[in-house]
CSV table of C-alpha atoms in Angstrom, one decimal:
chain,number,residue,atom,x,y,z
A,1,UNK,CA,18.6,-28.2,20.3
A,2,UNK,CA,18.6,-25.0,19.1
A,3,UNK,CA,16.9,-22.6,21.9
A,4,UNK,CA,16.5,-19.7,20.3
A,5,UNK,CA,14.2,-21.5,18.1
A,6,UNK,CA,12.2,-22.5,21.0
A,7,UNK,CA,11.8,-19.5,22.4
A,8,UNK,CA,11.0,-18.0,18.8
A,9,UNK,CA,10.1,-20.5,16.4
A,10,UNK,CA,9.1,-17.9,14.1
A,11,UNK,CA,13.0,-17.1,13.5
A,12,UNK,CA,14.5,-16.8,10.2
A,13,UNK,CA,16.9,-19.0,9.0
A,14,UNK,CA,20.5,-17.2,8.1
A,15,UNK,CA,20.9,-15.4,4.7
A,16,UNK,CA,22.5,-17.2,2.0
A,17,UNK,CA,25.3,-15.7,0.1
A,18,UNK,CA,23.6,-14.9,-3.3
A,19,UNK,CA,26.1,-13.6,-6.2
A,20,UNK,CA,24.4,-11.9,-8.9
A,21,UNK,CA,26.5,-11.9,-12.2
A,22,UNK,CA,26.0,-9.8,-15.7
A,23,UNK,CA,24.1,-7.4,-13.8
A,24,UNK,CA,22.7,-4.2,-15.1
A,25,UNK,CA,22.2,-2.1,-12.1
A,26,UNK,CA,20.0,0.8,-11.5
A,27,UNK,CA,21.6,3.9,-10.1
A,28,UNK,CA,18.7,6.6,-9.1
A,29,UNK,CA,21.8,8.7,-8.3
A,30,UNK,CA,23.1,9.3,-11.4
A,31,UNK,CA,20.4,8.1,-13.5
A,32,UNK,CA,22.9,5.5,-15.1
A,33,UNK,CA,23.1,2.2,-15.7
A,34,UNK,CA,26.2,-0.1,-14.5
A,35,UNK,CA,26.2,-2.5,-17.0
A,36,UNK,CA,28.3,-6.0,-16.3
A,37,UNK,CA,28.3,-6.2,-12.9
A,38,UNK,CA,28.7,-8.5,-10.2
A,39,UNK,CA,26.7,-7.9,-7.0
A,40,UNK,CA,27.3,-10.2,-4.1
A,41,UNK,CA,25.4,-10.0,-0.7
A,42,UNK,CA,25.7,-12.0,2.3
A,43,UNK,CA,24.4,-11.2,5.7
A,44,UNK,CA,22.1,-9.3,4.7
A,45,UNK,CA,24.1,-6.6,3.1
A,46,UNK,CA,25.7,-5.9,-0.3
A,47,UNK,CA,29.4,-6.9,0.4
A,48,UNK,CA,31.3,-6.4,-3.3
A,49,UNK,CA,30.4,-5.0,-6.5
A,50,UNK,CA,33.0,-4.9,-9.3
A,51,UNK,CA,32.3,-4.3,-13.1
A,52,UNK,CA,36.0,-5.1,-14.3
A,53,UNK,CA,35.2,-8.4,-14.7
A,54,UNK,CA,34.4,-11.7,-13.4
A,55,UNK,CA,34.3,-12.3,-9.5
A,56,UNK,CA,34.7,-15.4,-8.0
A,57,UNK,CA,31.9,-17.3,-7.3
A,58,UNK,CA,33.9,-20.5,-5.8
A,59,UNK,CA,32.6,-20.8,-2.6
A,60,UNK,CA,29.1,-19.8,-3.4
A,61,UNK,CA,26.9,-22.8,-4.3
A,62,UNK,CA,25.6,-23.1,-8.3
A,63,UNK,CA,22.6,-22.7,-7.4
A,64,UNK,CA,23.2,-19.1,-5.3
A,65,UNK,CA,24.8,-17.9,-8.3
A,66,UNK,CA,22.3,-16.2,-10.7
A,67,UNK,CA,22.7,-14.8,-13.9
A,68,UNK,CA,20.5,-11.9,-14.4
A,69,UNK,CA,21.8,-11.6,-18.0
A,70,UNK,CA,19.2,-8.8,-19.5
A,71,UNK,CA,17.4,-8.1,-16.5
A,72,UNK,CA,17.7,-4.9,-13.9
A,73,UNK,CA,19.0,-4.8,-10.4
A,74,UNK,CA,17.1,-1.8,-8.7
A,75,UNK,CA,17.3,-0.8,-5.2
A,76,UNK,CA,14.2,-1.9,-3.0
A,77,UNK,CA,11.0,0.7,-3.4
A,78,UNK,CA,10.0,2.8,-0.2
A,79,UNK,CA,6.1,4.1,0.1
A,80,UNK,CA,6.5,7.1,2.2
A,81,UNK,CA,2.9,7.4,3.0
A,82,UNK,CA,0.6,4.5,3.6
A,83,UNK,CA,-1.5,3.3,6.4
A,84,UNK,CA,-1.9,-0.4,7.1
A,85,UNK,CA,-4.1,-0.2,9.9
A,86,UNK,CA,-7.0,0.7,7.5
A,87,UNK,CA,-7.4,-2.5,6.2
A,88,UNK,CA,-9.5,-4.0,3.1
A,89,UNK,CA,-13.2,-5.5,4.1
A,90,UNK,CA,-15.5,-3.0,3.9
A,91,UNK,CA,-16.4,-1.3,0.7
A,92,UNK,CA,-16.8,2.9,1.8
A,93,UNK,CA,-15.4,4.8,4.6
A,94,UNK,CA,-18.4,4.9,6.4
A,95,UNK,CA,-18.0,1.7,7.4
A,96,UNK,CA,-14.3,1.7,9.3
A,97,UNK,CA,-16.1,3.6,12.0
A,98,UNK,CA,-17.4,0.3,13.5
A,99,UNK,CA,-13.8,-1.7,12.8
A,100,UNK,CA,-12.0,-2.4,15.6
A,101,UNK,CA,-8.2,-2.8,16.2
A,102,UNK,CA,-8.2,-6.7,16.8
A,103,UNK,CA,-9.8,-6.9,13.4
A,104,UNK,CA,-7.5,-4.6,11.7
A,105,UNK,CA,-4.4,-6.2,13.4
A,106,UNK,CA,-5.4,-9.4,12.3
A,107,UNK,CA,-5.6,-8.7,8.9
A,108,UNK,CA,-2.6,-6.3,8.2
A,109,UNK,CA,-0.1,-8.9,7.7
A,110,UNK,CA,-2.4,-9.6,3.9
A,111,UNK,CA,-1.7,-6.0,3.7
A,112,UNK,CA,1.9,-6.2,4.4
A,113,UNK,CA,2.9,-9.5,2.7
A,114,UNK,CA,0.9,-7.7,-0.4
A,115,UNK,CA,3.0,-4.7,-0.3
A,116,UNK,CA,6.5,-6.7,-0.4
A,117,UNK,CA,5.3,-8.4,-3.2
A,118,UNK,CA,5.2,-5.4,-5.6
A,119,UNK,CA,8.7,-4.6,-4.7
A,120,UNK,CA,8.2,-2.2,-1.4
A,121,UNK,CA,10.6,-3.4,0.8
A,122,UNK,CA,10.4,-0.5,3.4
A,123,UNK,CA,7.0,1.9,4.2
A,124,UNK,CA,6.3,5.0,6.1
A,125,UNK,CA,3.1,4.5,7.8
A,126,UNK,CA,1.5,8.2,8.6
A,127,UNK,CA,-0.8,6.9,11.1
A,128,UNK,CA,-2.5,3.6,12.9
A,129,UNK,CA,0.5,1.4,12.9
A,130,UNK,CA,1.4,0.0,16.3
A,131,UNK,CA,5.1,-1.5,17.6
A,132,UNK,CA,3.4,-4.5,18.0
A,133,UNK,CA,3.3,-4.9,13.8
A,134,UNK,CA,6.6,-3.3,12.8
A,135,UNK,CA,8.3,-5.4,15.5
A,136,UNK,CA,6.6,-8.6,14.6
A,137,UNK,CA,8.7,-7.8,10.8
A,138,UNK,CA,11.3,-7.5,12.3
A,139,UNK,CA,11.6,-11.0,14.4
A,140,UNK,CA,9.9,-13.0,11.4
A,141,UNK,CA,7.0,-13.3,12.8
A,142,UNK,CA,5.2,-11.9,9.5
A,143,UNK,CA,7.0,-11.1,6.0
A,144,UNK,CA,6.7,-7.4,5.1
A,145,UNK,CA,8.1,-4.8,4.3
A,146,UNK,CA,10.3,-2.6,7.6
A,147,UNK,CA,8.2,-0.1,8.8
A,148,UNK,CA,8.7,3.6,10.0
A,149,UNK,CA,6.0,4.6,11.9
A,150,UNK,CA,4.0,7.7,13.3
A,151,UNK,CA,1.7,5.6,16.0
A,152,UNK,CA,-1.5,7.8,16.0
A,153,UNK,CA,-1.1,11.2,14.3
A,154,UNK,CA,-1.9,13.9,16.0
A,155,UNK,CA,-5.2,15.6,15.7
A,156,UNK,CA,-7.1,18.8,16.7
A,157,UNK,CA,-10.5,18.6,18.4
A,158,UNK,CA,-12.9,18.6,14.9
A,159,UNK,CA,-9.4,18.9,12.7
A,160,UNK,CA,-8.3,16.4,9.8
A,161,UNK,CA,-8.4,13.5,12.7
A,162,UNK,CA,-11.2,13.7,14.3
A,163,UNK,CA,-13.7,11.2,12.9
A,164,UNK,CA,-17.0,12.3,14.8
A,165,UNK,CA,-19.9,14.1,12.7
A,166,UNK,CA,-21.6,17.3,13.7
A,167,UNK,CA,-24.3,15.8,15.4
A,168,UNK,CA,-22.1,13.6,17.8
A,169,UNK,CA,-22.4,15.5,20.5
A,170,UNK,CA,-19.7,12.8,22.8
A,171,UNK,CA,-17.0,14.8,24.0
A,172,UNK,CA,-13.2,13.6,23.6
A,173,UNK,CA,-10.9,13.7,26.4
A,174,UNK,CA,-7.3,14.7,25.9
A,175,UNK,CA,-5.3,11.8,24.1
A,176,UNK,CA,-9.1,10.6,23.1
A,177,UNK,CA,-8.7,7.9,19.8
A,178,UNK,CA,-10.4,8.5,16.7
A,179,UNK,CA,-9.6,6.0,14.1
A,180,UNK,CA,-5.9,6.4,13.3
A,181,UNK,CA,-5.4,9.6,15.3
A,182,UNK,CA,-5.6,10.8,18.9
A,183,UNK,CA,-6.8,14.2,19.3
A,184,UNK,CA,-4.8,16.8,21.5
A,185,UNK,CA,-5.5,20.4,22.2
A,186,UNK,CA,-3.2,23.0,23.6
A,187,UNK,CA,0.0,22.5,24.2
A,188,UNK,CA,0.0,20.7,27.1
A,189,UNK,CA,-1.7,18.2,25.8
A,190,UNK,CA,0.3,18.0,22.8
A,191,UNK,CA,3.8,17.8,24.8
A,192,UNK,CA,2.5,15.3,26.7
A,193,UNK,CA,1.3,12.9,23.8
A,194,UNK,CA,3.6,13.3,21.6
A,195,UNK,CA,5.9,12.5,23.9
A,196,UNK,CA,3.7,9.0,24.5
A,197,UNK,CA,3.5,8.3,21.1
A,198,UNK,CA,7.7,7.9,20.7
A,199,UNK,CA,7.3,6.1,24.4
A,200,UNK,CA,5.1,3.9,22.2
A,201,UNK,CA,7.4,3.1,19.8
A,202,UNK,CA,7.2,5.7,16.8
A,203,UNK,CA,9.9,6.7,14.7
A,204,UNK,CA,8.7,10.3,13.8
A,205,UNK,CA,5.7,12.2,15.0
A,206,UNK,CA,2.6,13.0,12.7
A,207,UNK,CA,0.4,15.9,12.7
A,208,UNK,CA,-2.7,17.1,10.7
A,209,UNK,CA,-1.9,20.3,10.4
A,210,UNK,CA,-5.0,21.3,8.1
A,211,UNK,CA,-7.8,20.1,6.5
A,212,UNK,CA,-8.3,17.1,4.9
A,213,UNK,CA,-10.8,14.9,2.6
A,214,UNK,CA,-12.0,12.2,4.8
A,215,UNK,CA,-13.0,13.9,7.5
A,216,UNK,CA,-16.5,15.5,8.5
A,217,UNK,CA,-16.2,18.5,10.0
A,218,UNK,CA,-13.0,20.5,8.4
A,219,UNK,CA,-12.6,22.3,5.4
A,220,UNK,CA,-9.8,21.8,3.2
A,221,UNK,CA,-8.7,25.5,3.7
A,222,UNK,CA,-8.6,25.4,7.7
A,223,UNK,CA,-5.5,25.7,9.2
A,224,UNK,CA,-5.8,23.7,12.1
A,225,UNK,CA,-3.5,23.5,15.4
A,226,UNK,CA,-2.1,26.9,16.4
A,227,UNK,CA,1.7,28.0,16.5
A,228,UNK,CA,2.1,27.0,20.3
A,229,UNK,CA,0.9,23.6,19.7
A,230,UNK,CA,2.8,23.1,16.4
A,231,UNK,CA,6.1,24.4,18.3
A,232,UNK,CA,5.6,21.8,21.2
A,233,UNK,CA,5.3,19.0,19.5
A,234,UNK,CA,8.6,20.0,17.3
A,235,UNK,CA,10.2,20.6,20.8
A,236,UNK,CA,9.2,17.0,21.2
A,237,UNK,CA,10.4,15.4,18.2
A,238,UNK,CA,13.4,17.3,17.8
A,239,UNK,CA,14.2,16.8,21.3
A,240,UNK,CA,14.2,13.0,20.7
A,241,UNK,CA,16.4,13.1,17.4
A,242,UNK,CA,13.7,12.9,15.1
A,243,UNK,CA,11.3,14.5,13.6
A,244,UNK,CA,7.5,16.4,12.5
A,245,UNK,CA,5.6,15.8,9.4
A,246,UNK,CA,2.2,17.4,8.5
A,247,UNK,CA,-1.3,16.8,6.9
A,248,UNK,CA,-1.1,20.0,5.0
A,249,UNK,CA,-3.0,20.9,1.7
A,250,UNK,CA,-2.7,25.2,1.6
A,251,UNK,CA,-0.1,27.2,1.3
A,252,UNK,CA,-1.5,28.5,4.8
A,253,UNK,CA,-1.1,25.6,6.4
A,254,UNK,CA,2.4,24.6,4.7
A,255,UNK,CA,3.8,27.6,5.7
A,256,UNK,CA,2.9,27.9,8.9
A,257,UNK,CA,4.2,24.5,9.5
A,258,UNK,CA,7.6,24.8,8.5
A,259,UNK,CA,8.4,28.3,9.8
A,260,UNK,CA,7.6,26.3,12.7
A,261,UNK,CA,10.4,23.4,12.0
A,262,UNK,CA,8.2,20.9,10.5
A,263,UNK,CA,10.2,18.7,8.3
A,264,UNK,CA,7.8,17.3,5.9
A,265,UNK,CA,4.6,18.1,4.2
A,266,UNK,CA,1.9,14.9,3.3
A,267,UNK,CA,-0.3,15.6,0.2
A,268,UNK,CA,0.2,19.4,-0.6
A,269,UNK,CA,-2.1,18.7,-3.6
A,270,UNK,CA,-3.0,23.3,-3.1
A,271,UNK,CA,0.8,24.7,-3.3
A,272,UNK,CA,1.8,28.0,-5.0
A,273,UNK,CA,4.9,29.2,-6.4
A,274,UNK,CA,6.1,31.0,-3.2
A,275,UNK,CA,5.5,27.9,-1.0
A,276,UNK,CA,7.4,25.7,-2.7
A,277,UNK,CA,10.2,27.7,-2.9
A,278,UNK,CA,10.2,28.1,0.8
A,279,UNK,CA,9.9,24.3,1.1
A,280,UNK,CA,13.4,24.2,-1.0
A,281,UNK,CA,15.3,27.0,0.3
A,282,UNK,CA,14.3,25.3,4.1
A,283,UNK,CA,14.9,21.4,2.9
A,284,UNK,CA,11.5,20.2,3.6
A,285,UNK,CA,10.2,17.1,2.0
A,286,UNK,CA,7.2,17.2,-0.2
A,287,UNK,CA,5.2,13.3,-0.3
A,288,UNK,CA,2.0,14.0,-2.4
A,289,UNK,CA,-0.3,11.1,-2.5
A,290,UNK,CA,-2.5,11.5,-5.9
A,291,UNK,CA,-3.5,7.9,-6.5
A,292,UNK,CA,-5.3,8.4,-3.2
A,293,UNK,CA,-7.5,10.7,-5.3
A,294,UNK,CA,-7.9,8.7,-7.9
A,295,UNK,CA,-9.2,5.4,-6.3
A,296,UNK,CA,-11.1,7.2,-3.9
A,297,UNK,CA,-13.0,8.5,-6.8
A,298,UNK,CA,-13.0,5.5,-8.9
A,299,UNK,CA,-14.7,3.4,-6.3
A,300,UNK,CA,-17.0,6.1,-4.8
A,301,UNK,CA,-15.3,5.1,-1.2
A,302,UNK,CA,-15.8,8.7,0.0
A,303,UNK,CA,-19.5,9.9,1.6
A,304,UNK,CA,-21.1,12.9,-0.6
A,305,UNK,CA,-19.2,15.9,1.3
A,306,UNK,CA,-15.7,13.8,1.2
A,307,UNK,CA,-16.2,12.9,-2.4
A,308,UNK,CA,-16.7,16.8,-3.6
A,309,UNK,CA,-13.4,18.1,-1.4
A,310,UNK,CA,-11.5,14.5,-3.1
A,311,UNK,CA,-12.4,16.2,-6.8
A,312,UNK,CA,-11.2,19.7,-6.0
A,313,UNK,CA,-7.2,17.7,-4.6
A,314,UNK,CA,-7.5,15.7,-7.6
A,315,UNK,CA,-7.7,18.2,-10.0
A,316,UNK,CA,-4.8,20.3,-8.7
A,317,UNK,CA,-2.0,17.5,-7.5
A,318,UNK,CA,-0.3,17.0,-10.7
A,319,UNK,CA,0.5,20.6,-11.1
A,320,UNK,CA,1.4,21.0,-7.9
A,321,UNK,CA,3.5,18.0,-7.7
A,322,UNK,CA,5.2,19.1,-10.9
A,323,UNK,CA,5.6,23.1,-9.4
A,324,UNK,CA,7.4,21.4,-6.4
A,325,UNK,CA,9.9,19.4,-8.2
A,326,UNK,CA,10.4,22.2,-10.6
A,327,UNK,CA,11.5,24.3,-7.7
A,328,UNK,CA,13.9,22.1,-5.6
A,329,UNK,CA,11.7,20.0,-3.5
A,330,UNK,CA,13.2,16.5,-2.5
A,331,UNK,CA,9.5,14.9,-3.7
A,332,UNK,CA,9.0,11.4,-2.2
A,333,UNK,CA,6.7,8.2,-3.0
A,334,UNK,CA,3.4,7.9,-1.0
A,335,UNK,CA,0.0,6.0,-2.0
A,336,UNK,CA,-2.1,7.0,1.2
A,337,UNK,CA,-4.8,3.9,-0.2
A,338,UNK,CA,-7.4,2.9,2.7
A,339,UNK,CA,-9.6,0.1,3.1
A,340,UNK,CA,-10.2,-1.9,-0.4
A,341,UNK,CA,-7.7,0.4,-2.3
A,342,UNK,CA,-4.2,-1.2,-1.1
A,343,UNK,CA,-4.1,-3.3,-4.4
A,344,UNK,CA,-3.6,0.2,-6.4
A,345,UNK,CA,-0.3,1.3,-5.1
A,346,UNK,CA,1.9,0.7,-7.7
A,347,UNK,CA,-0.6,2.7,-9.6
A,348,UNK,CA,1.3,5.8,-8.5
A,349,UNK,CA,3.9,5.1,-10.5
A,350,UNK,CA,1.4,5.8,-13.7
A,351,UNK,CA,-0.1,8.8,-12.5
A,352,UNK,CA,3.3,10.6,-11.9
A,353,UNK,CA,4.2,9.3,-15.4
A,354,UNK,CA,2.1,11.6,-17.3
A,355,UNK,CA,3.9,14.6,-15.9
A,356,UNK,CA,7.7,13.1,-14.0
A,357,UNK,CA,10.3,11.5,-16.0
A,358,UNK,CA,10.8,7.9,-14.9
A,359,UNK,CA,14.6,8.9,-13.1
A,360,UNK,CA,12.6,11.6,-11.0
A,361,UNK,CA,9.9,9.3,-10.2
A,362,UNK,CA,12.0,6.5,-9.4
A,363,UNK,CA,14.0,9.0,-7.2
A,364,UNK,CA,11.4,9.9,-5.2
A,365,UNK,CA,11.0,5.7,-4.3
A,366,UNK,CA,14.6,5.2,-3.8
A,367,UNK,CA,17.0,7.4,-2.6
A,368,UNK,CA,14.4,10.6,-1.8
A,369,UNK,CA,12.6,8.4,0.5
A,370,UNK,CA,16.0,7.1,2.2
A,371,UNK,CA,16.7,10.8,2.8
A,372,UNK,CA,13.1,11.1,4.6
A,373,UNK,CA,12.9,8.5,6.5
A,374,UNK,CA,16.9,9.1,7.7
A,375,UNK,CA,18.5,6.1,6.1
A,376,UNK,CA,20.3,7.3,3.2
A,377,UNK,CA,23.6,5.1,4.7
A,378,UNK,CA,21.7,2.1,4.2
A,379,UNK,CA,18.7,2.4,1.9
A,380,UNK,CA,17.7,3.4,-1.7
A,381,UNK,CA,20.7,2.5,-3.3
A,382,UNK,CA,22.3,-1.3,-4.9
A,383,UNK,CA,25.8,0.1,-3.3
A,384,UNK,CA,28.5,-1.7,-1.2
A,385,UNK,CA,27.2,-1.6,2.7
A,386,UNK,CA,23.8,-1.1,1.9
A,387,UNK,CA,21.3,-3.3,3.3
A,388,UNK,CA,20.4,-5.8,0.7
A,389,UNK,CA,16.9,-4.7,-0.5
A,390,UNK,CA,17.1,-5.2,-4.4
A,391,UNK,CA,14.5,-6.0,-7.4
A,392,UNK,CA,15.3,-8.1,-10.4
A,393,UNK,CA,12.9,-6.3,-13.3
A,394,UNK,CA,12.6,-7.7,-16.8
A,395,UNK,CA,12.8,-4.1,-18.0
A,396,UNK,CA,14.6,-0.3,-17.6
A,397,UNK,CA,12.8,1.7,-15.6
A,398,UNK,CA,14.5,4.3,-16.7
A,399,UNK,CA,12.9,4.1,-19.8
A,400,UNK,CA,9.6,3.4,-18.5
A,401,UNK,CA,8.6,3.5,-14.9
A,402,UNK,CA,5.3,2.3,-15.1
A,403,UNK,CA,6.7,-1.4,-15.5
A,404,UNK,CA,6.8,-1.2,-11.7
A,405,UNK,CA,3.2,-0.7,-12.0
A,406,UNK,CA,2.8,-4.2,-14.2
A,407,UNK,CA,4.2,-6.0,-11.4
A,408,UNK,CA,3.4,-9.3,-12.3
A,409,UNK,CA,5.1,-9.0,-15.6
A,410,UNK,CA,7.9,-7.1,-14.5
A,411,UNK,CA,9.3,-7.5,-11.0
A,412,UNK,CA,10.7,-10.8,-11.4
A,413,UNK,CA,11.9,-11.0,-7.8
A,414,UNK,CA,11.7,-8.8,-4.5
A,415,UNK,CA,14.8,-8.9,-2.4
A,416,UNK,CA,14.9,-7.5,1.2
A,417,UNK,CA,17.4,-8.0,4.1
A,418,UNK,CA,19.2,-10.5,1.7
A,419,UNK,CA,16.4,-12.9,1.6
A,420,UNK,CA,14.7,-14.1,-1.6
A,421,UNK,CA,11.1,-12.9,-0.3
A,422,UNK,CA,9.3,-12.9,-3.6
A,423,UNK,CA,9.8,-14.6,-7.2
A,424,UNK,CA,8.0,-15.0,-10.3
A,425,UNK,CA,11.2,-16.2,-11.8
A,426,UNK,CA,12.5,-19.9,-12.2
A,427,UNK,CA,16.2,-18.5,-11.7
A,428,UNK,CA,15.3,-17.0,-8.3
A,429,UNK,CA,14.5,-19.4,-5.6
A,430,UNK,CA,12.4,-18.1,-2.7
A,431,UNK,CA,14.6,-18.1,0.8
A,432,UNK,CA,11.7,-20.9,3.2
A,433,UNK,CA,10.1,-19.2,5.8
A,434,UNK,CA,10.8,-21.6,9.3
């Protein structure tokens, strides 16, 4: 008997040795294809490449061996900016105020197993995610993508997080809960729980550094926590090897935050010139969200006051997206959909179409999203000692990136740790789950 399995039934059985052969791989580095290659993984890793011939594929069972003749091997996709916690079920924001957390826990793993399927084999969630989830990935309790996660962003009293109305007159304690952020003020307070949020497990700190669309009581243009709080909660993150990103719209509230050694900057849909040139002379990352936008507005999910800040973002985030890439920013991949709006997330892959070419938009999925989330070693790239997060695709995305966004035409299979975990392909078989 096998006790291991005991304890942890859930385990996942060993990675077979796949060898992929006339391979065309994807290379977001150069922007080239490798044509004629053979890719073999094992463990879980890439282990050989070579393109000057034929490998041996002796000790690797026929049916391991695949011939992707005419199809694309592209690195995994990372969503820099989504938040699972805010599950489908309801159909307008209004609503989440009465969901609780056993409800949402129990039905993030749809959210997560949906998310692998369109090819996003690693996310960065900004907010609401808890150990508990990103751990049960890991063991095998659940397939989805890995996760890098904030815990609960950090809020101001009536700032970005803060989900009460005006007329609530409930006060919040220090470290109170509101939705998918706590709410801190001063910077006591904000030493002490950012430091409890990595206790809790979370792999970067988040902040809402200004204001935002969902919430009730901000405007878009308030800056929100004050230098002191801002510095103790880099202190914090820095101390701990890791680091700050913010909820940031203005130039105001950009700025402010990285003077202050904030790392990277959520949304941004309000930039000028001068702060994105600061944002590139200083290295910070830029992760605009614009499909957000679009949805939101699509399915009226926002109330009245929500709805009329979600047009004014809207408007502006293409040009400001395009401004920032222009100028040097490392731009990343984020969806930021809530509640019935998960299903759209390949849909940002469209919207940056009509103003990105695909290589810069496929960058900002692969190896610009490895940089932010501090795996470049191991992620965003089909490369010798990388982990082995690939996707077979019927087409070039380098040609046109919106096939990721026809995912059930074009993402043939969805490759993560080594493990077959998605195919709509006869050629591919799908590694059993115990």
């Amino acid at each position: 008997m096998d006790i291991s399995r005991v304890i942890k039934p859930w385990k996942l059985h060993p990675q077979r040795t796949l060898v992929f052969v006339n391979a065309t791989i994807v290379d977001p580095v150069q922007g080239e294809l490798i044509q004629n290659a053979t890719v073999r993984i094992s463990d879980g890793k890439i282990t050989q490449i070579t393109t000057d011939g034929p490998a041996s594929t002796e000790d690797v069972p026929e049916e391991d061996v695949i011939d992707v003749s005419g199809k694309y091997l592209c690195p995994g996709l990372i969503d820099c900016h989504v938040h699972i916690a805010v599950v489908p079920g309801e159909a307008d924001l209004r609503a989440y105020k009465d969901m609780t957390e056993r409800i949402s826990l129990l039905r993030q793993p749809r959210v997560l197993k949906s998310m692998l399927d369109r090819g996003f084999t690693s996310i960065r969630d900004c907010g609401g995610a808890s150990l508990a989830i990103k751990e049960a990935v890991e063991d095998g309790v659940i397939p989805g993508p890995r996760l890098f996660i904030a815990g609960y962003a950090l809020s101001q009293t009536g700032g970005h997080g803060d989900m009460r109305g005006s007329h609530n007159a409930q006060l919040c304690c220090g470290g109170s809960l509101s939705g998918i952020s706590r709410i801190v003020d001063g910077p006591a307070e904000c030493y002490k729980f950012a430091r409890e949020e990595l206790r809790q497990g979370a792999d970067f700190i988040k902040i809402m550094g200004g204001g935002g669309v969902a919430s009730p009581t901000d405007r878009i243009e308030h800056v929100q926590f004050s230098d002191e709080e801002i510095k103790a909660i880099v202190t914090v993150a820095q101390n701990a090897g890791t680091y700050v990103t913010s909820h940031s719209y203005t130039p105001q509230a950009i700025q402010q935050a990285i003077k202050l050694g904030v790392r990277g900057i959520e949304h941004g849909n309000l930039v000028d010139l001068e702060t994105v040139q600061m944002m590139a002379e200083k290295d910070v990352f830029l992760t605009p969200t614009l499909i957000a936008h679009v949805m939101s507005k699509q399915m009226n999910f926002l109330p009245a006051d929500g709805a009329a800040k979600n047009d004014e973002v809207l408007e502006k985030g293409l040009k400001a997206m395009k401004m920032a890439v222009d100028a040097g920013v490392t731009v990343c991949f984020g969806s930021d959909l809530l509640g019935p709006m998960h299903f759209a997330q390949s849909k940002e892959f469209s919207v940056r179409s009509s103003i990105l070419t695909p290589l810069q938009i496929l960058r900002s999925a692969t190896v610009n999203a490895a940089r932010l989330v501090m795996q470049e070693d191991c992620l965003g790239q089909v490369k010798e000692g990388f982990v082995a997060d690939l996707l077979v695709l019927g087409k070039n995305p380098l040609e046109d990136i919106t096939i990721l966004d026809a995912v059930e035409e074009h993402v043939l299979g969805v490759i993560k740790d080594g493990r077959v975990a998605t195919s709509r392909w006869d050629q591919l078989k799908v590694d059993p789950r115990p």
